[in-house]
Short mmCIF file of C-alpha atoms in Angstrom, two decimals:
data_model
loop_
_atom_site.label_atom_id
_atom_site.label_comp_id
_atom_site.label_asym_id
_atom_site.label_seq_id
_atom_site.Cartn_x
_atom_site.Cartn_y
_atom_site.Cartn_z
CA MET A 17 -166.67 -133.47 -82.90
CA ASN A 18 -164.12 -130.71 -82.00
CA ASP A 19 -165.27 -128.79 -85.77
CA TYR A 20 -168.32 -127.20 -83.81
CA LEU A 21 -165.52 -125.34 -81.43
CA ASP A 22 -164.14 -124.47 -84.67
CA VAL A 23 -167.11 -122.89 -85.98
CA ASN A 24 -169.25 -121.85 -83.35
CA ARG A 25 -165.55 -119.92 -82.04
CA ALA A 26 -164.89 -117.89 -85.72
CA ASN A 27 -169.30 -117.38 -85.18
CA TRP A 28 -168.29 -115.21 -81.09
CA ASP A 29 -165.99 -114.01 -82.70
CA GLU A 30 -167.40 -111.67 -85.01
CA ARG A 31 -169.79 -110.79 -82.94
CA ALA A 32 -167.89 -109.99 -80.32
CA PRO A 33 -167.39 -106.68 -80.59
CA ALA A 34 -170.51 -105.95 -82.56
CA HIS A 35 -172.50 -107.01 -78.97
CA ALA A 36 -169.69 -104.98 -77.24
CA ALA A 37 -171.52 -101.37 -78.76
CA SER A 38 -174.45 -102.44 -78.54
CA ALA A 39 -176.98 -100.08 -76.40
CA ASP A 40 -178.92 -104.08 -74.84
CA TYR A 41 -174.91 -104.46 -73.47
CA ASN A 42 -174.53 -101.34 -72.34
CA PHE A 43 -171.11 -100.55 -71.20
CA ASP A 44 -171.25 -96.58 -71.02
CA ALA A 45 -173.37 -97.65 -68.12
CA PHE A 46 -171.15 -99.83 -66.53
CA ALA A 47 -168.09 -97.31 -66.48
CA ALA A 48 -170.84 -94.24 -65.39
CA ASP A 49 -172.79 -96.12 -62.18
CA PRO A 50 -170.42 -98.21 -60.26
CA GLN A 51 -173.59 -100.09 -58.90
CA HIS A 52 -175.66 -100.77 -62.70
CA ILE A 53 -175.23 -104.48 -62.61
CA SER A 54 -176.59 -106.74 -65.96
CA ASP A 55 -180.39 -107.21 -66.14
CA GLY A 56 -179.49 -110.47 -66.15
CA VAL A 57 -177.94 -110.72 -62.95
CA THR A 58 -180.56 -108.26 -61.59
CA PHE A 59 -183.43 -110.89 -62.18
CA ASP A 60 -180.42 -113.93 -60.89
CA ARG A 61 -180.37 -112.15 -56.99
CA PRO A 62 -183.65 -113.08 -55.28
CA LEU A 63 -182.91 -117.25 -56.36
CA LEU A 64 -178.64 -116.24 -56.17
CA GLY A 65 -179.21 -114.20 -52.63
CA ASP A 66 -175.59 -112.76 -50.87
CA ILE A 67 -172.34 -113.65 -52.44
CA THR A 68 -170.18 -112.10 -50.42
CA GLY A 69 -167.07 -112.53 -50.52
CA LEU A 70 -167.14 -115.49 -52.23
CA ARG A 71 -164.86 -117.15 -54.45
CA ALA A 72 -166.92 -117.54 -58.73
CA VAL A 73 -166.87 -118.79 -61.80
CA HIS A 74 -168.35 -117.79 -64.65
CA LEU A 75 -168.34 -119.95 -67.16
CA GLN A 76 -168.81 -118.76 -70.43
CA CYS A 77 -168.54 -115.80 -70.00
CA HIS A 78 -168.77 -113.92 -73.77
CA ILE A 79 -168.06 -110.46 -73.08
CA GLY A 80 -168.38 -110.03 -69.15
CA THR A 81 -171.75 -108.16 -68.74
CA ASP A 82 -173.17 -110.78 -65.98
CA THR A 83 -169.46 -110.94 -65.13
CA VAL A 84 -168.56 -107.48 -63.85
CA SER A 85 -171.82 -107.55 -62.11
CA LEU A 86 -171.09 -110.76 -60.33
CA ALA A 87 -168.04 -109.08 -58.70
CA ARG A 88 -170.10 -105.99 -57.78
CA LEU A 89 -172.16 -107.86 -55.93
CA GLY A 90 -169.35 -109.22 -53.62
CA ALA A 91 -167.53 -111.97 -55.49
CA THR A 92 -163.86 -112.90 -56.55
CA MET A 93 -164.20 -113.60 -59.80
CA THR A 94 -162.79 -115.88 -62.61
CA GLY A 95 -164.50 -115.15 -65.74
CA LEU A 96 -163.35 -118.10 -68.93
CA ASP A 97 -164.79 -118.03 -72.44
CA PHE A 98 -163.07 -120.05 -75.09
CA SER A 99 -163.42 -116.88 -77.81
CA ALA A 100 -160.31 -114.64 -77.53
CA VAL A 101 -162.16 -112.19 -78.66
CA SER A 102 -164.62 -111.89 -76.26
CA LEU A 103 -162.58 -111.76 -73.65
CA THR A 104 -160.75 -108.84 -75.65
CA GLU A 105 -163.84 -106.96 -74.66
CA ALA A 106 -164.64 -108.71 -71.51
CA ARG A 107 -161.13 -107.02 -70.36
CA ARG A 108 -162.16 -104.12 -71.94
CA LEU A 109 -165.59 -103.76 -69.64
CA ALA A 110 -163.77 -104.43 -67.01
CA THR A 111 -160.86 -101.77 -66.82
CA LEU A 112 -164.02 -99.74 -68.03
CA ALA A 113 -165.66 -100.33 -64.27
CA LYS A 114 -162.65 -101.19 -62.22
CA ALA A 115 -163.58 -104.05 -61.90
CA ASP A 116 -160.31 -106.86 -60.89
CA ILE A 117 -161.38 -109.99 -62.57
CA GLU A 118 -159.34 -112.25 -63.99
CA PHE A 119 -159.88 -113.67 -66.83
CA VAL A 120 -159.11 -116.91 -69.15
CA GLU A 121 -159.71 -118.71 -72.05
CA SER A 122 -160.92 -122.14 -72.93
CA ASP A 123 -163.58 -124.32 -73.74
CA LEU A 124 -165.48 -125.51 -71.44
CA TYR A 125 -164.95 -129.32 -71.24
CA SER A 126 -161.27 -127.81 -70.48
CA ALA A 127 -162.15 -125.55 -67.63
CA PRO A 128 -160.69 -127.82 -64.94
CA ASP A 129 -156.76 -127.84 -66.93
CA VAL A 130 -156.21 -124.03 -66.43
CA LEU A 131 -158.70 -123.08 -63.55
CA GLU A 132 -157.93 -124.36 -60.06
CA ASN A 133 -160.16 -127.86 -58.55
CA ALA A 134 -161.96 -128.06 -56.05
CA ALA A 135 -161.17 -124.73 -55.47
CA PHE A 136 -164.63 -122.68 -56.03
CA ASP A 137 -167.59 -121.82 -53.61
CA LEU A 138 -170.26 -120.88 -56.59
CA VAL A 139 -169.23 -121.93 -59.61
CA PHE A 140 -172.73 -118.90 -62.13
CA THR A 141 -173.57 -119.87 -65.65
CA GLY A 142 -176.49 -117.39 -67.21
CA ILE A 143 -178.37 -117.61 -70.67
CA GLY A 144 -177.89 -118.71 -73.73
CA ALA A 145 -174.29 -120.84 -72.38
CA ILE A 146 -175.35 -124.78 -72.40
CA GLY A 147 -177.29 -125.19 -75.93
CA TRP A 148 -173.18 -124.70 -77.44
CA LEU A 149 -171.98 -127.30 -75.91
CA PRO A 150 -172.52 -131.43 -76.70
CA ASP A 151 -172.62 -133.31 -74.03
CA ILE A 152 -174.49 -131.94 -70.70
CA ARG A 153 -172.66 -134.92 -68.69
CA ARG A 154 -169.56 -133.72 -69.82
CA TRP A 155 -170.71 -130.12 -68.52
CA ALA A 156 -171.47 -131.75 -65.35
CA LYS A 157 -168.48 -133.04 -64.44
CA VAL A 158 -167.15 -130.26 -64.87
CA VAL A 159 -169.41 -128.31 -62.33
CA ALA A 160 -168.20 -130.86 -59.66
CA THR A 161 -164.31 -130.26 -60.53
CA LEU A 162 -164.50 -126.98 -60.05
CA LEU A 163 -165.97 -126.71 -57.06
CA ARG A 164 -164.60 -127.48 -53.74
CA PRO A 165 -167.46 -129.13 -51.72
CA GLY A 166 -170.26 -127.69 -50.40
CA GLY A 167 -169.74 -125.43 -53.40
CA ARG A 168 -172.89 -124.63 -54.70
CA LEU A 169 -173.76 -124.12 -59.34
CA PHE A 170 -176.26 -120.91 -59.93
CA ILE A 171 -177.10 -121.36 -63.65
CA ARG A 172 -180.05 -119.98 -65.59
CA GLU A 173 -180.65 -120.45 -69.22
CA GLY A 174 -184.48 -121.00 -71.60
CA HIS A 175 -185.49 -124.17 -71.47
CA PRO A 176 -185.89 -127.07 -73.54
CA VAL A 177 -189.03 -126.91 -73.89
CA LEU A 178 -188.92 -122.78 -76.21
CA TRP A 179 -185.49 -124.27 -77.45
CA SER A 180 -187.96 -126.87 -78.92
CA LEU A 181 -190.12 -124.88 -80.62
CA GLN A 182 -190.85 -123.70 -83.95
CA ASP A 183 -190.08 -120.20 -85.10
CA GLY A 184 -191.43 -118.09 -87.58
CA ARG A 185 -195.11 -118.99 -87.50
CA ASP A 186 -197.62 -116.36 -88.20
CA ASP A 187 -199.95 -117.83 -85.57
CA ASP A 188 -200.46 -118.14 -81.79
CA VAL A 189 -199.46 -122.03 -82.07
CA LEU A 190 -196.77 -122.92 -80.37
CA ALA A 191 -195.54 -126.41 -82.37
CA LEU A 192 -192.30 -128.63 -80.67
CA ASP A 193 -190.51 -129.00 -84.13
CA PHE A 194 -186.39 -129.42 -83.29
CA ASP A 195 -185.12 -132.09 -80.46
CA TYR A 196 -186.17 -131.98 -77.18
CA PHE A 197 -183.61 -134.25 -76.33
CA GLU A 198 -180.57 -134.27 -76.53
CA HIS A 199 -178.66 -135.76 -80.14
CA LYS A 200 -175.20 -137.11 -80.83
CA ASP A 201 -175.75 -134.90 -84.67
CA PRO A 202 -175.68 -130.69 -83.82
CA LEU A 203 -178.84 -128.45 -85.03
CA VAL A 204 -176.99 -125.95 -87.71
CA TRP A 205 -178.13 -122.88 -88.54
CA ASP A 206 -176.94 -120.51 -91.25
CA GLU A 207 -178.30 -116.72 -90.50
CA GLY A 208 -177.03 -113.69 -90.40
CA GLY A 209 -177.48 -112.09 -88.02
CA THR A 210 -177.31 -111.21 -84.15
CA TYR A 211 -179.33 -111.03 -81.57
CA VAL A 212 -178.47 -107.06 -80.56
CA ALA A 213 -179.02 -104.29 -83.28
CA THR A 214 -176.11 -103.90 -85.53
CA ASP A 215 -175.44 -102.98 -89.06
CA HIS A 216 -171.80 -105.05 -89.98
CA GLU A 217 -172.32 -107.69 -91.98
CA PHE A 218 -171.20 -110.93 -90.66
CA VAL A 219 -169.12 -113.69 -92.85
CA HIS A 220 -169.31 -116.70 -90.15
CA THR A 221 -173.00 -116.78 -90.03
CA VAL A 222 -173.17 -120.75 -89.06
CA THR A 223 -172.95 -122.23 -85.92
CA HIS A 224 -173.75 -125.66 -84.39
CA SER A 225 -176.47 -126.48 -80.97
CA TRP A 226 -177.22 -128.88 -78.98
CA ASN A 227 -180.33 -128.90 -76.24
CA HIS A 228 -180.52 -131.10 -73.33
CA GLY A 229 -183.76 -131.58 -71.69
CA MET A 230 -184.73 -131.08 -67.88
CA GLY A 231 -184.42 -134.87 -66.95
CA GLU A 232 -180.47 -135.39 -68.84
CA ILE A 233 -180.01 -132.10 -66.66
CA VAL A 234 -180.36 -133.02 -64.08
CA THR A 235 -180.45 -136.55 -64.00
CA ALA A 236 -176.15 -135.58 -65.00
CA LEU A 237 -175.57 -132.70 -61.78
CA LEU A 238 -176.71 -136.54 -60.12
CA GLU A 239 -173.63 -138.97 -61.15
CA ALA A 240 -171.63 -136.20 -61.09
CA GLY A 241 -172.14 -136.69 -57.34
CA MET A 242 -173.52 -133.49 -56.95
CA THR A 243 -177.34 -132.98 -54.79
CA ILE A 244 -180.62 -130.55 -56.93
CA THR A 245 -181.56 -128.00 -54.12
CA GLY A 246 -183.83 -125.82 -56.03
CA LEU A 247 -185.56 -125.17 -59.49
CA VAL A 248 -187.78 -122.58 -60.31
CA GLU A 249 -190.02 -123.03 -63.87
CA HIS A 250 -190.16 -118.41 -65.57
CA ASP A 251 -192.28 -117.72 -67.82
CA THR A 252 -190.25 -114.89 -68.88
CA VAL A 253 -186.74 -115.01 -70.82
CA PRO A 254 -184.41 -112.31 -71.58
CA TRP A 255 -184.03 -112.53 -75.28
CA LEU A 256 -187.16 -112.31 -77.52
CA ALA A 257 -186.71 -115.18 -78.62
CA LEU A 258 -190.38 -115.67 -80.35
CA PRO A 259 -190.08 -113.09 -82.83
CA GLY A 260 -193.66 -112.17 -83.51
CA LYS A 261 -195.67 -113.84 -80.22
CA MET A 262 -194.26 -111.81 -77.50
CA THR A 263 -194.31 -108.62 -75.24
CA LYS A 264 -191.57 -107.28 -73.73
CA VAL A 265 -191.95 -106.94 -69.76
CA ALA A 266 -190.70 -106.07 -66.59
CA ASN A 267 -186.19 -105.73 -66.43
CA GLY A 268 -185.28 -106.75 -70.31
CA GLU A 269 -187.58 -109.55 -69.74
CA TRP A 270 -190.14 -111.28 -71.80
CA GLN A 271 -192.73 -112.88 -72.83
CA VAL A 272 -195.31 -114.33 -74.90
CA THR A 273 -198.35 -112.86 -75.32
CA ASP A 274 -200.56 -114.76 -76.03
CA ARG A 275 -201.36 -117.76 -72.83
CA PRO A 276 -198.12 -117.13 -71.45
CA ARG A 277 -199.00 -119.70 -69.06
CA ARG A 278 -198.91 -122.70 -71.36
CA LEU A 279 -195.25 -122.24 -71.56
CA PRO A 280 -192.22 -122.62 -69.35
CA HIS A 281 -189.72 -119.76 -70.67
CA SER A 282 -186.66 -120.48 -68.90
CA TYR A 283 -185.35 -121.99 -66.02
CA THR A 284 -183.26 -121.05 -62.48
CA LEU A 285 -181.25 -124.90 -61.61
CA GLN A 286 -179.09 -124.28 -58.64
CA ALA A 287 -177.50 -127.85 -57.16
CA VAL A 288 -174.64 -128.00 -54.27
CA ARG A 289 -171.38 -130.55 -54.82
CA ASN A 290 -170.89 -132.77 -52.57
CA ALA A 291 -168.54 -133.47 -49.55
CA VAL A 292 -166.67 -135.86 -50.88
#
């Protein structure tokens, strides 16, 4: 099963420099404007609330734009990712942004081995993270292990219905084609590009991913000793998930052009760790 880590790590290692160089991640804005924060965290702020003084960890932080943004909102941040190349870019961004952030290299499931347990006020996970994990129950246990009693999980993610949709159609039909529920075997993709504009020709093109149904995610957190405090489904998502079918709206978000209310595009889930 650990083969998926090697396959996915090679993919992310190769893409991290292209992402860091892209206008989408906009390292230059972080360097030039001490108030600049990512579009993703801008979207999150109304539900995230005041995080000033919180000790927080950003799991699967990639190149750190959301991590730096959370630090700029007043949290003491740690970022964790399994890609050494991504973390090199994240540390470079933190230096450019004059942000004091600790970045730790580890796969998600090993996070309790390298981070202090029961020590964080906030665990943050952003868009496009948990789909790289084969077991959502193990993820929930990691989250609960890292949080202090009363500490909070905040996750915004692409909706599992969206992940299930067939892409590449030339009509307005939204057709369920891929697994909605978690399955032992991964979805194996072989795609030469990435989600930012780049001229780089990638060598590592294969990835392994999994979907997780909403019920599976909620149940995993409950079983890990957490209480759900919020679940909001959104009619936008911060990337062009269905090319040819979406319109760009405010704050870097995308929405299905034809009758967008028929599709949950993304969700924000919050939960707190129960007292022992």
